[in-house]
Every structure is written in structure tokens, then in C-alpha cells.
Amino acid sequence: MVDRLGLVHATSPVRVPTVPEAGMEPRWCVPLRVCGQLVGYLWVLDPQHRAGPDTLPALAAAAEHAIGVIASGSAPEDDDRQLRDLLGRLERGTDEEAARRLTVLARSPDDALIAVDEHSRRDGWTLSDGLTALPVGPGHPGATSGPPLPLAELHEAARRARLTLQALRAGARLTRRSWDCLHAWRMVVEAPPALDPAEIHPGVDALQRQKTHDLLITARTLMDLGGDVHATADALHLHRTTLYYRLDRIKALASVDLRARTATTSTSLCASRPSVRRP
């Protein structure tokens, strides 16, 4: 009968009519699936035909609860396999179904949020590249990925964490190691791979043609420090006279006066440090 009614392939509640030869009264059949695999059925008797389309959300909620009961009784290795599968799906893109399944498997609230941290954490889930996904609630201060996002947006949280770490490896000086502290660095790490900084500002070519990268490093450090000449000299271990000489050279070669602290005209110069790797 299950095959005859097509219940094996059902993905939503199915109204099952009376089956006299089997002694079955009318009922609803709700397939129970975990990670796309059929694990059973939830049968809701309805001889009086009281259940209609408006009751389907309640049936779906009952099915989710049943799946949770089934999952709680599964072997640890099965739970681990399901967890890895669901996390993999969420890392690849927005997946509402995978998010729902994960909340059931992890016994998390339906409105669970997610943050991604660079450090290994026992209270989180390890992602494919060693980052840790943290199921959190509203009001969480955030992590490397910045403020928490809906669980279904795990892939975006992971992307933000990776780009934050990329900026830090390139030398970004952030008040906190977090996406929401990148500010102008987002222009660098989110730039298209084919974009050449020289397309943004022609002065970059002149600085890149120099035998050493001292001028590029000086320009980037000055802008990282908000145009603070004293702090830049200290960070680069330079005498102030040497720093002023470099700034004059930059002005002559790139036609950019960094002492004017015009961040918008020099962002492209700062982005062109050789160690920067855009995604």
C-alpha cells in the first residue's frame, strides 16, 4: 500500500483515503526524513475529516518532533555523520532545510543563530578548514565572523571569518579580530580577483616598479594608523626625517600627498602591498 500510494517518495503530508481491505480509516501520512533519507512515517488518524490545509503546519511541527526523538536514539557515529553532512550543505550555501535538521539534531532553538570563530572551540562545530561554527542566541557579542547570522546563513558567516583572517595576514590592524572591524579593508579583501590596484589609482604602478617595497609599506602603514606620522615612524622603526623623505618620494612618484590624510585617494596604494591575496 505504501508503494501504491507513492508514500515512499513523498516529501510533504499526504492524505490517505479509506482502505477497507486493510481495515484502515482515513488518515494523514507525514514522511519523516533525516538528511533526505526516509526513516519512517507519522500517521494521524482523521476519520471525521477535521484536518485540512490549515492544520498542515501543526503536522509538520509534529513530524520535526518525531525526527528529533528518532535522532536522539541513533548511534553516536550516525549523529556525527549527519552533523558533517548538514554542516557541509550549509557551508555550500543557504539551506533552510539543512538548518532545520541541524537544530533538531543539536536540540537547538528554532531561532538559533550562528557565528564563526578562528579558534577551535569545544562548544562549537569544526568546519572544513578548521574554523569553528558556534550556535549562539540573540545578543551574542559575535566572533571572527562578526555579529551572529541565521543558522541557514552559515556559509556567509564562514566567508566573513575567512576574509577577516585574510586581512589580518596581510597586515591589517584591527581593534578586534572581527569582521565588523574591517572597515576600509573590506574594499581590499572583497575586491574581484581580476582587479588590479593600478586600475583604481595609476600611482600604484610607479610604486610597484621600485626595486624595494619600502614606499608601499610606508604608505599602507601610514593609512592603517590614520595618517599619524609619529605612530608610523615608531611602527616602522624610522627616524621621522626618513619617513618624511619617503612621503615626499611617494608624492613625487604617485602624485598622492599622504600627509593630507586623504584615505579615499590612497586606499588603492595601501591595497597593493605584495603580501595581500584577494579571494
PDB file of C-alpha atoms in Angstrom:
ATOM      1  CA  MET A   1       0.000   0.000   0.000  1.00  0.00           C
ATOM      2  CA  VAL A   2       2.826   2.388   0.816  1.00  0.00           C
ATOM      3  CA  ASP A   3       4.249   1.879  -2.665  1.00  0.00           C
ATOM      4  CA  ARG A   4       0.827   2.060  -4.312  1.00  0.00           C
ATOM      5  CA  LEU A   5       0.075   5.437  -2.744  1.00  0.00           C
ATOM      6  CA  GLY A   6       3.546   6.794  -3.577  1.00  0.00           C
ATOM      7  CA  LEU A   7       4.367   7.441   0.068  1.00  0.00           C
ATOM      8  CA  VAL A   8       7.971   6.271  -0.343  1.00  0.00           C
ATOM      9  CA  HIS A   9       8.737   9.346  -2.434  1.00  0.00           C
ATOM     10  CA  ALA A  10       6.536  11.837  -0.556  1.00  0.00           C
ATOM     11  CA  THR A  11       8.204  14.902   0.911  1.00  0.00           C
ATOM     12  CA  SER A  12       5.120  16.527   2.474  1.00  0.00           C
ATOM     13  CA  PRO A  13       1.924  15.348   4.266  1.00  0.00           C
ATOM     14  CA  VAL A  14      -0.266  13.061   2.148  1.00  0.00           C
ATOM     15  CA  ARG A  15      -3.983  12.467   2.650  1.00  0.00           C
ATOM     16  CA  VAL A  16      -4.567   8.696   2.696  1.00  0.00           C
ATOM     17  CA  PRO A  17      -8.141   7.582   1.897  1.00  0.00           C
ATOM     18  CA  THR A  18     -10.010   4.706   3.488  1.00  0.00           C
ATOM     19  CA  VAL A  19      -8.515   1.307   2.670  1.00  0.00           C
ATOM     20  CA  PRO A  20     -11.289  -1.180   3.535  1.00  0.00           C
ATOM     21  CA  GLU A  21      -9.279  -4.302   2.670  1.00  0.00           C
ATOM     22  CA  ALA A  22      -6.626  -3.242   5.189  1.00  0.00           C
ATOM     23  CA  GLY A  23      -9.102  -2.036   7.792  1.00  0.00           C
ATOM     24  CA  MET A  24      -7.657   1.494   7.564  1.00  0.00           C
ATOM     25  CA  GLU A  25      -9.651   4.627   8.244  1.00  0.00           C
ATOM     26  CA  PRO A  26      -8.793   7.941   6.527  1.00  0.00           C
ATOM     27  CA  ARG A  27      -5.615   9.484   7.843  1.00  0.00           C
ATOM     28  CA  TRP A  28      -2.699  11.786   7.094  1.00  0.00           C
ATOM     29  CA  CYS A  29       0.733  10.344   6.423  1.00  0.00           C
ATOM     30  CA  VAL A  30       3.750  12.550   7.108  1.00  0.00           C
ATOM     31  CA  PRO A  31       7.095  11.169   5.843  1.00  0.00           C
ATOM     32  CA  LEU A  32       9.982  11.521   8.279  1.00  0.00           C
ATOM     33  CA  ARG A  33      13.284  12.275   6.596  1.00  0.00           C
ATOM     34  CA  VAL A  34      16.737  12.935   8.057  1.00  0.00           C
ATOM     35  CA  CYS A  35      19.273  14.414   5.637  1.00  0.00           C
ATOM     36  CA  GLY A  36      16.958  13.423   2.810  1.00  0.00           C
ATOM     37  CA  GLN A  37      16.739   9.779   3.928  1.00  0.00           C
ATOM     38  CA  LEU A  38      13.344   8.292   4.767  1.00  0.00           C
ATOM     39  CA  VAL A  39      13.378   6.986   8.362  1.00  0.00           C
ATOM     40  CA  GLY A  40       9.666   6.437   8.989  1.00  0.00           C
ATOM     41  CA  TYR A  41       6.153   7.836   8.836  1.00  0.00           C
ATOM     42  CA  LEU A  42       3.948   9.779  11.211  1.00  0.00           C
ATOM     43  CA  TRP A  43       0.319   8.630  10.877  1.00  0.00           C
ATOM     44  CA  VAL A  44      -2.510  10.945  12.034  1.00  0.00           C
ATOM     45  CA  LEU A  45      -5.946   9.329  12.068  1.00  0.00           C
ATOM     46  CA  ASP A  46      -8.699  11.586  10.709  1.00  0.00           C
ATOM     47  CA  PRO A  47     -11.948   9.613  10.215  1.00  0.00           C
ATOM     48  CA  GLN A  48     -14.040  12.782  10.645  1.00  0.00           C
ATOM     49  CA  HIS A  49     -12.063  14.735   8.024  1.00  0.00           C
ATOM     50  CA  ARG A  50     -11.327  17.500  10.515  1.00  0.00           C
ATOM     51  CA  ALA A  51      -7.720  18.047   9.419  1.00  0.00           C
ATOM     52  CA  GLY A  52      -7.313  20.317   6.407  1.00  0.00           C
ATOM     53  CA  PRO A  53      -4.668  22.506   4.779  1.00  0.00           C
ATOM     54  CA  ASP A  54      -4.734  24.878   7.767  1.00  0.00           C
ATOM     55  CA  THR A  55      -3.505  22.072  10.045  1.00  0.00           C
ATOM     56  CA  LEU A  56      -0.511  21.148   7.880  1.00  0.00           C
ATOM     57  CA  PRO A  57       1.913  23.400   9.840  1.00  0.00           C
ATOM     58  CA  ALA A  58       0.963  21.540  13.030  1.00  0.00           C
ATOM     59  CA  LEU A  59       1.562  18.230  11.290  1.00  0.00           C
ATOM     60  CA  ALA A  60       4.972  19.435  10.093  1.00  0.00           C
ATOM     61  CA  ALA A  61       5.858  20.505  13.651  1.00  0.00           C
ATOM     62  CA  ALA A  62       4.820  17.094  14.979  1.00  0.00           C
ATOM     63  CA  ALA A  63       6.995  15.467  12.322  1.00  0.00           C
ATOM     64  CA  GLU A  64      10.012  17.563  13.351  1.00  0.00           C
ATOM     65  CA  HIS A  65       9.490  16.458  16.942  1.00  0.00           C
ATOM     66  CA  ALA A  66       9.283  12.825  15.845  1.00  0.00           C
ATOM     67  CA  ILE A  67      12.517  13.208  13.881  1.00  0.00           C
ATOM     68  CA  GLY A  68      14.158  14.621  16.999  1.00  0.00           C
ATOM     69  CA  VAL A  69      13.043  11.591  19.004  1.00  0.00           C
ATOM     70  CA  ILE A  70      14.417   9.273  16.323  1.00  0.00           C
ATOM     71  CA  ALA A  71      17.693  11.197  16.130  1.00  0.00           C
ATOM     72  CA  SER A  72      18.126  11.123  19.921  1.00  0.00           C
ATOM     73  CA  GLY A  73      18.077   7.348  19.785  1.00  0.00           C
ATOM     74  CA  SER A  74      20.575   6.980  16.975  1.00  0.00           C
ATOM     75  CA  ALA A  75      24.147   5.801  17.402  1.00  0.00           C
ATOM     76  CA  PRO A  76      26.814   8.490  18.064  1.00  0.00           C
ATOM     77  CA  GLU A  77      28.558   7.719  14.780  1.00  0.00           C
ATOM     78  CA  ASP A  78      25.259   8.261  12.928  1.00  0.00           C
ATOM     79  CA  ASP A  79      24.826  11.632  14.626  1.00  0.00           C
ATOM     80  CA  ASP A  80      28.378  12.611  13.675  1.00  0.00           C
ATOM     81  CA  ARG A  81      27.805  11.631  10.054  1.00  0.00           C
ATOM     82  CA  GLN A  82      24.542  13.580   9.897  1.00  0.00           C
ATOM     83  CA  LEU A  83      26.211  16.583  11.521  1.00  0.00           C
ATOM     84  CA  ARG A  84      29.048  16.610   8.984  1.00  0.00           C
ATOM     85  CA  ASP A  85      26.593  16.271   6.120  1.00  0.00           C
ATOM     86  CA  LEU A  86      24.400  19.124   7.341  1.00  0.00           C
ATOM     87  CA  LEU A  87      27.364  21.408   8.030  1.00  0.00           C
ATOM     88  CA  GLY A  88      28.721  20.653   4.553  1.00  0.00           C
ATOM     89  CA  ARG A  89      25.402  21.631   2.986  1.00  0.00           C
ATOM     90  CA  LEU A  90      25.275  24.853   4.990  1.00  0.00           C
ATOM     91  CA  GLU A  91      28.863  25.739   4.069  1.00  0.00           C
ATOM     92  CA  ARG A  92      27.950  25.468   0.388  1.00  0.00           C
ATOM     93  CA  GLY A  93      25.079  27.947   0.540  1.00  0.00           C
ATOM     94  CA  THR A  94      21.779  28.961   2.120  1.00  0.00           C
ATOM     95  CA  ASP A  95      19.857  25.806   3.029  1.00  0.00           C
ATOM     96  CA  GLU A  96      16.742  26.233   5.166  1.00  0.00           C
ATOM     97  CA  GLU A  97      16.044  22.502   5.308  1.00  0.00           C
ATOM     98  CA  ALA A  98      19.574  21.680   6.486  1.00  0.00           C
ATOM     99  CA  ALA A  99      19.280  24.393   9.130  1.00  0.00           C
ATOM    100  CA  ARG A 100      16.022  22.903  10.417  1.00  0.00           C
ATOM    101  CA  ARG A 101      17.521  19.424  10.517  1.00  0.00           C
ATOM    102  CA  LEU A 102      20.578  20.686  12.350  1.00  0.00           C
ATOM    103  CA  THR A 103      18.529  22.422  15.038  1.00  0.00           C
ATOM    104  CA  VAL A 104      16.645  19.167  15.616  1.00  0.00           C
ATOM    105  CA  LEU A 105      19.842  17.086  15.708  1.00  0.00           C
ATOM    106  CA  ALA A 106      21.589  19.534  18.050  1.00  0.00           C
ATOM    107  CA  ARG A 107      18.439  20.223  20.090  1.00  0.00           C
ATOM    108  CA  SER A 108      18.902  23.932  19.431  1.00  0.00           C
ATOM    109  CA  PRO A 109      16.124  26.576  19.459  1.00  0.00           C
ATOM    110  CA  ASP A 110      14.289  27.123  16.180  1.00  0.00           C
ATOM    111  CA  ASP A 111      15.647  30.694  16.040  1.00  0.00           C
ATOM    112  CA  ALA A 112      19.270  29.627  16.623  1.00  0.00           C
ATOM    113  CA  LEU A 113      21.938  31.958  15.249  1.00  0.00           C
ATOM    114  CA  ILE A 114      25.461  31.121  14.120  1.00  0.00           C
ATOM    115  CA  ALA A 115      28.867  32.770  14.465  1.00  0.00           C
ATOM    116  CA  VAL A 116      32.218  31.503  13.160  1.00  0.00           C
ATOM    117  CA  ASP A 117      35.415  31.788  15.189  1.00  0.00           C
ATOM    118  CA  GLU A 118      39.028  31.263  14.190  1.00  0.00           C
ATOM    119  CA  HIS A 119      39.844  29.244  17.302  1.00  0.00           C
ATOM    120  CA  SER A 120      38.975  25.610  17.975  1.00  0.00           C
ATOM    121  CA  ARG A 121      36.127  25.516  20.492  1.00  0.00           C
ATOM    122  CA  ARG A 122      34.613  22.561  22.338  1.00  0.00           C
ATOM    123  CA  ASP A 123      31.215  24.232  22.338  1.00  0.00           C
ATOM    124  CA  GLY A 124      31.173  24.529  18.541  1.00  0.00           C
ATOM    125  CA  TRP A 125      31.296  22.526  15.311  1.00  0.00           C
ATOM    126  CA  THR A 126      34.511  22.218  13.326  1.00  0.00           C
ATOM    127  CA  LEU A 127      34.200  23.370   9.716  1.00  0.00           C
ATOM    128  CA  SER A 128      36.108  22.104   6.690  1.00  0.00           C
ATOM    129  CA  ASP A 129      39.102  24.439   7.118  1.00  0.00           C
ATOM    130  CA  GLY A 130      39.452  24.316  10.895  1.00  0.00           C
ATOM    131  CA  LEU A 131      37.186  27.250  11.731  1.00  0.00           C
ATOM    132  CA  THR A 132      34.569  26.713  14.435  1.00  0.00           C
ATOM    133  CA  ALA A 133      30.845  27.315  13.946  1.00  0.00           C
ATOM    134  CA  LEU A 134      29.200  28.440  17.190  1.00  0.00           C
ATOM    135  CA  PRO A 135      25.424  28.068  17.678  1.00  0.00           C
ATOM    136  CA  VAL A 136      24.516  31.151  19.718  1.00  0.00           C
ATOM    137  CA  GLY A 137      21.484  33.109  20.834  1.00  0.00           C
ATOM    138  CA  PRO A 138      20.413  36.735  20.294  1.00  0.00           C
ATOM    139  CA  GLY A 139      22.697  39.250  21.988  1.00  0.00           C
ATOM    140  CA  HIS A 140      25.871  37.220  21.476  1.00  0.00           C
ATOM    141  CA  PRO A 141      28.838  39.626  21.089  1.00  0.00           C
ATOM    142  CA  GLY A 142      29.966  37.886  17.905  1.00  0.00           C
ATOM    143  CA  ALA A 143      33.179  36.231  16.817  1.00  0.00           C
ATOM    144  CA  THR A 144      35.674  36.418  13.952  1.00  0.00           C
ATOM    145  CA  SER A 145      32.706  36.479  11.561  1.00  0.00           C
ATOM    146  CA  GLY A 146      31.168  39.482  13.310  1.00  0.00           C
ATOM    147  CA  PRO A 147      27.594  39.634  14.662  1.00  0.00           C
ATOM    148  CA  PRO A 148      25.681  36.316  14.538  1.00  0.00           C
ATOM    149  CA  LEU A 149      23.646  35.381  11.461  1.00  0.00           C
ATOM    150  CA  PRO A 150      20.704  32.977  10.993  1.00  0.00           C
ATOM    151  CA  LEU A 151      21.857  29.354  11.010  1.00  0.00           C
ATOM    152  CA  ALA A 152      20.844  28.951   7.362  1.00  0.00           C
ATOM    153  CA  GLU A 153      23.458  31.636   6.518  1.00  0.00           C
ATOM    154  CA  LEU A 154      26.397  29.663   7.925  1.00  0.00           C
ATOM    155  CA  HIS A 155      28.214  29.928   4.579  1.00  0.00           C
ATOM    156  CA  GLU A 156      28.174  33.740   4.821  1.00  0.00           C
ATOM    157  CA  ALA A 157      29.444  33.706   8.412  1.00  0.00           C
ATOM    158  CA  ALA A 158      32.283  31.387   7.348  1.00  0.00           C
ATOM    159  CA  ARG A 159      33.114  33.644   4.389  1.00  0.00           C
ATOM    160  CA  ARG A 160      33.317  36.692   6.646  1.00  0.00           C
ATOM    161  CA  ALA A 161      35.593  34.900   9.093  1.00  0.00           C
ATOM    162  CA  ARG A 162      37.938  33.780   6.301  1.00  0.00           C
ATOM    163  CA  LEU A 163      38.156  37.270   4.804  1.00  0.00           C
ATOM    164  CA  THR A 164      38.842  38.769   8.235  1.00  0.00           C
ATOM    165  CA  LEU A 165      41.748  36.364   8.729  1.00  0.00           C
ATOM    166  CA  GLN A 166      42.968  37.124   5.217  1.00  0.00           C
ATOM    167  CA  ALA A 167      43.100  40.842   6.025  1.00  0.00           C
ATOM    168  CA  LEU A 168      44.966  40.128   9.259  1.00  0.00           C
ATOM    169  CA  ARG A 169      47.533  38.016   7.413  1.00  0.00           C
ATOM    170  CA  ALA A 170      48.011  40.914   5.010  1.00  0.00           C
ATOM    171  CA  GLY A 171      48.825  43.186   7.949  1.00  0.00           C
ATOM    172  CA  ALA A 172      45.502  44.829   8.840  1.00  0.00           C
ATOM    173  CA  ARG A 173      45.499  46.492  12.249  1.00  0.00           C
ATOM    174  CA  LEU A 174      42.043  45.926  13.745  1.00  0.00           C
ATOM    175  CA  THR A 175      40.674  46.980  17.109  1.00  0.00           C
ATOM    176  CA  ARG A 176      39.257  43.435  17.343  1.00  0.00           C
ATOM    177  CA  ARG A 177      39.843  40.358  15.189  1.00  0.00           C
ATOM    178  CA  SER A 178      36.334  40.587  13.801  1.00  0.00           C
ATOM    179  CA  TRP A 179      34.528  41.215  10.501  1.00  0.00           C
ATOM    180  CA  ASP A 180      32.756  44.294  11.845  1.00  0.00           C
ATOM    181  CA  CYS A 181      36.146  45.934  12.491  1.00  0.00           C
ATOM    182  CA  LEU A 182      37.479  45.585   8.930  1.00  0.00           C
ATOM    183  CA  HIS A 183      36.076  48.928   7.736  1.00  0.00           C
ATOM    184  CA  ALA A 184      38.067  50.034   4.648  1.00  0.00           C
ATOM    185  CA  TRP A 185      39.835  46.669   4.495  1.00  0.00           C
ATOM    186  CA  ARG A 186      36.627  45.190   3.116  1.00  0.00           C
ATOM    187  CA  MET A 187      37.392  47.058  -0.102  1.00  0.00           C
ATOM    188  CA  VAL A 188      40.617  45.071  -0.329  1.00  0.00           C
ATOM    189  CA  VAL A 189      39.532  41.552   0.628  1.00  0.00           C
ATOM    190  CA  GLU A 190      36.249  41.715  -1.312  1.00  0.00           C
ATOM    191  CA  ALA A 191      37.791  43.132  -4.485  1.00  0.00           C
ATOM    192  CA  PRO A 192      37.317  40.944  -7.597  1.00  0.00           C
ATOM    193  CA  PRO A 193      40.341  38.677  -8.228  1.00  0.00           C
ATOM    194  CA  ALA A 194      40.951  40.239 -11.642  1.00  0.00           C
ATOM    195  CA  LEU A 195      41.035  43.796 -10.295  1.00  0.00           C
ATOM    196  CA  ASP A 196      44.492  45.376 -10.445  1.00  0.00           C
ATOM    197  CA  PRO A 197      45.059  48.174  -7.891  1.00  0.00           C
ATOM    198  CA  ALA A 198      46.586  50.211 -10.722  1.00  0.00           C
ATOM    199  CA  GLU A 199      43.114  50.324 -12.280  1.00  0.00           C
ATOM    200  CA  ILE A 200      41.935  52.245  -9.231  1.00  0.00           C
ATOM    201  CA  HIS A 201      44.900  54.620  -8.957  1.00  0.00           C
ATOM    202  CA  PRO A 202      47.645  54.988 -11.618  1.00  0.00           C
ATOM    203  CA  GLY A 203      50.232  55.874  -8.999  1.00  0.00           C
ATOM    204  CA  VAL A 204      50.398  52.254  -7.889  1.00  0.00           C
ATOM    205  CA  ASP A 205      52.389  51.243 -10.961  1.00  0.00           C
ATOM    206  CA  ALA A 206      55.051  53.799 -10.159  1.00  0.00           C
ATOM    207  CA  LEU A 207      55.453  52.483  -6.610  1.00  0.00           C
ATOM    208  CA  GLN A 208      55.415  48.839  -7.688  1.00  0.00           C
ATOM    209  CA  ARG A 209      58.217  49.462 -10.183  1.00  0.00           C
ATOM    210  CA  GLN A 210      60.594  50.433  -7.389  1.00  0.00           C
ATOM    211  CA  LYS A 211      63.347  47.942  -6.538  1.00  0.00           C
ATOM    212  CA  THR A 212      62.059  47.557  -2.967  1.00  0.00           C
ATOM    213  CA  HIS A 213      58.585  47.787  -1.435  1.00  0.00           C
ATOM    214  CA  ASP A 214      59.574  50.330   1.217  1.00  0.00           C
ATOM    215  CA  LEU A 215      57.315  53.028  -0.223  1.00  0.00           C
ATOM    216  CA  LEU A 216      54.299  50.723  -0.499  1.00  0.00           C
ATOM    217  CA  ILE A 217      54.811  49.520   3.069  1.00  0.00           C
ATOM    218  CA  THR A 218      55.185  53.094   4.284  1.00  0.00           C
ATOM    219  CA  ALA A 219      52.003  54.233   2.516  1.00  0.00           C
ATOM    220  CA  ARG A 220      49.962  51.337   3.834  1.00  0.00           C
ATOM    221  CA  THR A 221      51.242  51.689   7.399  1.00  0.00           C
ATOM    222  CA  LEU A 222      50.514  55.408   7.461  1.00  0.00           C
ATOM    223  CA  MET A 223      46.935  54.844   6.318  1.00  0.00           C
ATOM    224  CA  ASP A 224      46.449  51.939   8.758  1.00  0.00           C
ATOM    225  CA  LEU A 225      47.388  54.345  11.524  1.00  0.00           C
ATOM    226  CA  GLY A 226      45.005  57.054  10.356  1.00  0.00           C
ATOM    227  CA  GLY A 227      47.726  59.323   8.968  1.00  0.00           C
ATOM    228  CA  ASP A 228      49.560  59.524  12.307  1.00  0.00           C
ATOM    229  CA  VAL A 229      53.153  60.307  11.313  1.00  0.00           C
ATOM    230  CA  HIS A 230      54.585  59.754  14.800  1.00  0.00           C
ATOM    231  CA  ALA A 231      52.929  56.332  15.169  1.00  0.00           C
ATOM    232  CA  THR A 232      54.041  55.347  11.646  1.00  0.00           C
ATOM    233  CA  ALA A 233      57.659  56.243  12.391  1.00  0.00           C
ATOM    234  CA  ASP A 234      57.521  54.143  15.557  1.00  0.00           C
ATOM    235  CA  ALA A 235      55.857  51.171  13.803  1.00  0.00           C
ATOM    236  CA  LEU A 236      58.444  51.154  11.007  1.00  0.00           C
ATOM    237  CA  HIS A 237      61.333  51.980  13.347  1.00  0.00           C
ATOM    238  CA  LEU A 238      62.224  55.008  11.241  1.00  0.00           C
ATOM    239  CA  HIS A 239      63.638  58.391  12.107  1.00  0.00           C
ATOM    240  CA  ARG A 240      60.991  60.996  11.334  1.00  0.00           C
ATOM    241  CA  THR A 241      63.278  62.628   8.772  1.00  0.00           C
ATOM    242  CA  THR A 242      63.479  59.321   6.876  1.00  0.00           C
ATOM    243  CA  LEU A 243      59.695  58.964   6.984  1.00  0.00           C
ATOM    244  CA  TYR A 244      59.202  62.463   5.590  1.00  0.00           C
ATOM    245  CA  TYR A 245      61.660  61.664   2.824  1.00  0.00           C
ATOM    246  CA  ARG A 246      59.649  58.567   1.879  1.00  0.00           C
ATOM    247  CA  LEU A 247      56.395  60.518   1.896  1.00  0.00           C
ATOM    248  CA  ASP A 248      57.934  63.106  -0.418  1.00  0.00           C
ATOM    249  CA  ARG A 249      59.063  60.298  -2.743  1.00  0.00           C
ATOM    250  CA  ILE A 250      55.551  58.843  -2.768  1.00  0.00           C
ATOM    251  CA  LYS A 251      54.121  62.242  -3.604  1.00  0.00           C
ATOM    252  CA  ALA A 252      56.582  62.694  -6.469  1.00  0.00           C
ATOM    253  CA  LEU A 253      56.090  59.205  -7.913  1.00  0.00           C
ATOM    254  CA  ALA A 254      52.350  58.636  -7.333  1.00  0.00           C
ATOM    255  CA  SER A 255      51.033  62.205  -7.177  1.00  0.00           C
ATOM    256  CA  VAL A 256      49.450  61.451  -3.787  1.00  0.00           C
ATOM    257  CA  ASP A 257      50.179  63.576  -0.732  1.00  0.00           C
ATOM    258  CA  LEU A 258      49.613  61.118   2.119  1.00  0.00           C
ATOM    259  CA  ARG A 259      50.311  63.800   4.672  1.00  0.00           C
ATOM    260  CA  ALA A 260      46.965  65.276   3.657  1.00  0.00           C
ATOM    261  CA  ARG A 261      45.398  62.108   5.159  1.00  0.00           C
ATOM    262  CA  THR A 262      43.093  61.604   2.209  1.00  0.00           C
ATOM    263  CA  ALA A 263      42.203  57.940   2.775  1.00  0.00           C
ATOM    264  CA  THR A 264      39.877  57.703  -0.199  1.00  0.00           C
ATOM    265  CA  THR A 265      42.638  58.548  -2.685  1.00  0.00           C
ATOM    266  CA  SER A 266      45.213  56.280  -1.124  1.00  0.00           C
ATOM    267  CA  THR A 267      43.217  53.166  -0.363  1.00  0.00           C
ATOM    268  CA  SER A 268      44.402  51.599  -3.620  1.00  0.00           C
ATOM    269  CA  LEU A 269      48.018  52.292  -2.717  1.00  0.00           C
ATOM    270  CA  CYS A 270      47.559  50.554   0.622  1.00  0.00           C
ATOM    271  CA  ALA A 271      45.858  47.599  -1.028  1.00  0.00           C
ATOM    272  CA  SER A 272      48.778  46.931  -3.317  1.00  0.00           C
ATOM    273  CA  ARG A 273      51.178  45.528  -0.750  1.00  0.00           C
ATOM    274  CA  PRO A 274      52.708  42.375  -2.325  1.00  0.00           C
ATOM    275  CA  SER A 275      51.589  40.085   0.538  1.00  0.00           C
ATOM    276  CA  VAL A 276      47.895  40.863   0.037  1.00  0.00           C
ATOM    277  CA  ARG A 277      45.995  37.985  -1.565  1.00  0.00           C
ATOM    278  CA  ARG A 278      42.480  38.782  -2.662  1.00  0.00           C
ATOM    279  CA  PRO A 279      39.910  35.990  -2.846  1.00  0.00           C
TER     280      PRO A 279
END
